[in-house]
Amino acid sequence: VPDSAPEQIFLRALRLFDDGQAAAARPLLEEATRLRPTQSSWWLTLAATYAELREAELAKRAAQRALATAANQTERDAAQAQLARLP
């Protein structure tokens, strides 16, 4: 897989999510995080996607991965905020 492939997959998924197509974005985000599991912001986007699809447990796990892979305080804060919004 070329280095740019995970980014391209993520960006395609992000466009879908931003367009209100969470169900279409989900498999792409799952693939992007599988290919690049250290990207905290990608896990956070996946968590938001799961939350939008009312998959609370999956959203929680993805937000926890976002927190675990956070590279800085901004990413930690974003992950903690997402976790706080989940049931």
PDB file of C-alpha atoms in Angstrom:
ATOM      1  CA  VAL A   1       0.000   0.000   0.000  1.00  0.00           C
ATOM      2  CA  PRO A   2       1.568   3.305  -1.025  1.00  0.00           C
ATOM      3  CA  ASP A   3       1.986   5.841   1.766  1.00  0.00           C
ATOM      4  CA  SER A   4      -0.651   8.128   0.305  1.00  0.00           C
ATOM      5  CA  ALA A   5      -3.334   5.412   0.098  1.00  0.00           C
ATOM      6  CA  PRO A   6      -4.437   5.624   3.761  1.00  0.00           C
ATOM      7  CA  GLU A   7      -4.659   9.423   3.507  1.00  0.00           C
ATOM      8  CA  GLN A   8      -6.695   9.193   0.308  1.00  0.00           C
ATOM      9  CA  ILE A   9      -9.063   6.687   1.915  1.00  0.00           C
ATOM     10  CA  PHE A  10      -9.420   8.881   4.991  1.00  0.00           C
ATOM     11  CA  LEU A  11     -10.070  12.046   2.966  1.00  0.00           C
ATOM     12  CA  ARG A  12     -12.702  10.275   0.854  1.00  0.00           C
ATOM     13  CA  ALA A  13     -14.368   9.057   4.075  1.00  0.00           C
ATOM     14  CA  LEU A  14     -14.191  12.510   5.638  1.00  0.00           C
ATOM     15  CA  ARG A  15     -15.934  14.046   2.622  1.00  0.00           C
ATOM     16  CA  LEU A  16     -18.689  11.445   2.879  1.00  0.00           C
ATOM     17  CA  PHE A  17     -19.082  12.026   6.616  1.00  0.00           C
ATOM     18  CA  ASP A  18     -19.166  15.800   6.132  1.00  0.00           C
ATOM     19  CA  ASP A  19     -21.859  15.307   3.478  1.00  0.00           C
ATOM     20  CA  GLY A  20     -24.031  13.440   5.990  1.00  0.00           C
ATOM     21  CA  GLN A  21     -23.197   9.990   4.634  1.00  0.00           C
ATOM     22  CA  ALA A  22     -21.908   8.337   7.812  1.00  0.00           C
ATOM     23  CA  ALA A  23     -22.902   4.844   6.696  1.00  0.00           C
ATOM     24  CA  ALA A  24     -20.841   5.183   3.501  1.00  0.00           C
ATOM     25  CA  ALA A  25     -17.922   6.720   5.408  1.00  0.00           C
ATOM     26  CA  ARG A  26     -17.787   3.948   8.008  1.00  0.00           C
ATOM     27  CA  PRO A  27     -16.022   1.167   6.022  1.00  0.00           C
ATOM     28  CA  LEU A  28     -13.515   3.638   4.599  1.00  0.00           C
ATOM     29  CA  LEU A  29     -12.688   4.987   8.049  1.00  0.00           C
ATOM     30  CA  GLU A  30     -12.365   1.465   9.399  1.00  0.00           C
ATOM     31  CA  GLU A  31      -9.927   0.694   6.590  1.00  0.00           C
ATOM     32  CA  ALA A  32      -7.964   3.929   7.080  1.00  0.00           C
ATOM     33  CA  THR A  33      -7.528   3.295  10.815  1.00  0.00           C
ATOM     34  CA  ARG A  34      -6.536  -0.313  10.097  1.00  0.00           C
ATOM     35  CA  LEU A  35      -3.850   0.896   7.700  1.00  0.00           C
ATOM     36  CA  ARG A  36      -2.674   3.755   9.920  1.00  0.00           C
ATOM     37  CA  PRO A  37      -3.652   2.901  13.532  1.00  0.00           C
ATOM     38  CA  THR A  38      -1.538   5.692  15.038  1.00  0.00           C
ATOM     39  CA  GLN A  39      -3.641   8.560  13.645  1.00  0.00           C
ATOM     40  CA  SER A  40      -5.604   9.885  16.602  1.00  0.00           C
ATOM     41  CA  SER A  41      -7.725  12.260  14.513  1.00  0.00           C
ATOM     42  CA  TRP A  42      -8.781   9.374  12.267  1.00  0.00           C
ATOM     43  CA  TRP A  43      -9.947   7.380  15.292  1.00  0.00           C
ATOM     44  CA  LEU A  44     -11.834  10.466  16.455  1.00  0.00           C
ATOM     45  CA  THR A  45     -13.582  10.765  13.095  1.00  0.00           C
ATOM     46  CA  LEU A  46     -14.437   7.069  13.252  1.00  0.00           C
ATOM     47  CA  ALA A  47     -15.838   7.596  16.765  1.00  0.00           C
ATOM     48  CA  ALA A  48     -18.015  10.446  15.500  1.00  0.00           C
ATOM     49  CA  THR A  49     -19.186   8.249  12.631  1.00  0.00           C
ATOM     50  CA  TYR A  50     -20.130   5.422  14.979  1.00  0.00           C
ATOM     51  CA  ALA A  51     -21.914   7.910  17.238  1.00  0.00           C
ATOM     52  CA  GLU A  52     -23.855   9.266  14.259  1.00  0.00           C
ATOM     53  CA  LEU A  53     -24.867   5.685  13.423  1.00  0.00           C
ATOM     54  CA  ARG A  54     -25.937   5.108  17.059  1.00  0.00           C
ATOM     55  CA  GLU A  55     -23.194   2.534  17.660  1.00  0.00           C
ATOM     56  CA  ALA A  56     -22.343   3.781  21.163  1.00  0.00           C
ATOM     57  CA  GLU A  57     -20.016   0.964  22.189  1.00  0.00           C
ATOM     58  CA  LEU A  58     -18.006   1.159  18.966  1.00  0.00           C
ATOM     59  CA  ALA A  59     -17.899   4.948  19.279  1.00  0.00           C
ATOM     60  CA  LYS A  60     -16.532   4.631  22.794  1.00  0.00           C
ATOM     61  CA  ARG A  61     -13.836   2.167  21.716  1.00  0.00           C
ATOM     62  CA  ALA A  62     -12.771   4.361  18.792  1.00  0.00           C
ATOM     63  CA  ALA A  63     -12.632   7.444  21.036  1.00  0.00           C
ATOM     64  CA  GLN A  64     -10.520   5.486  23.515  1.00  0.00           C
ATOM     65  CA  ARG A  65      -8.141   4.578  20.667  1.00  0.00           C
ATOM     66  CA  ALA A  66      -8.028   8.269  19.722  1.00  0.00           C
ATOM     67  CA  LEU A  67      -7.039   9.070  23.299  1.00  0.00           C
ATOM     68  CA  ALA A  68      -4.455   6.274  23.413  1.00  0.00           C
ATOM     69  CA  THR A  69      -2.814   7.431  20.179  1.00  0.00           C
ATOM     70  CA  ALA A  70      -3.002  11.182  20.881  1.00  0.00           C
ATOM     71  CA  ALA A  71       0.300  12.847  20.070  1.00  0.00           C
ATOM     72  CA  ASN A  72      -0.396  16.103  21.907  1.00  0.00           C
ATOM     73  CA  GLN A  73      -2.706  17.823  24.364  1.00  0.00           C
ATOM     74  CA  THR A  74      -5.049  19.087  21.644  1.00  0.00           C
ATOM     75  CA  GLU A  75      -5.665  15.534  20.443  1.00  0.00           C
ATOM     76  CA  ARG A  76      -6.088  14.318  24.035  1.00  0.00           C
ATOM     77  CA  ASP A  77      -8.615  17.080  24.738  1.00  0.00           C
ATOM     78  CA  ALA A  78     -10.575  16.257  21.570  1.00  0.00           C
ATOM     79  CA  ALA A  79     -10.719  12.562  22.439  1.00  0.00           C
ATOM     80  CA  GLN A  80     -11.776  13.287  26.019  1.00  0.00           C
ATOM     81  CA  ALA A  81     -14.497  15.635  24.773  1.00  0.00           C
ATOM     82  CA  GLN A  82     -15.793  12.927  22.425  1.00  0.00           C
ATOM     83  CA  LEU A  83     -15.807  10.387  25.247  1.00  0.00           C
ATOM     84  CA  ALA A  84     -17.709  12.816  27.467  1.00  0.00           C
ATOM     85  CA  ARG A  85     -20.441  13.168  24.815  1.00  0.00           C
ATOM     86  CA  LEU A  86     -21.026   9.429  24.566  1.00  0.00           C
ATOM     87  CA  PRO A  87     -23.589   7.602  26.707  1.00  0.00           C
TER      88      PRO A  87
END
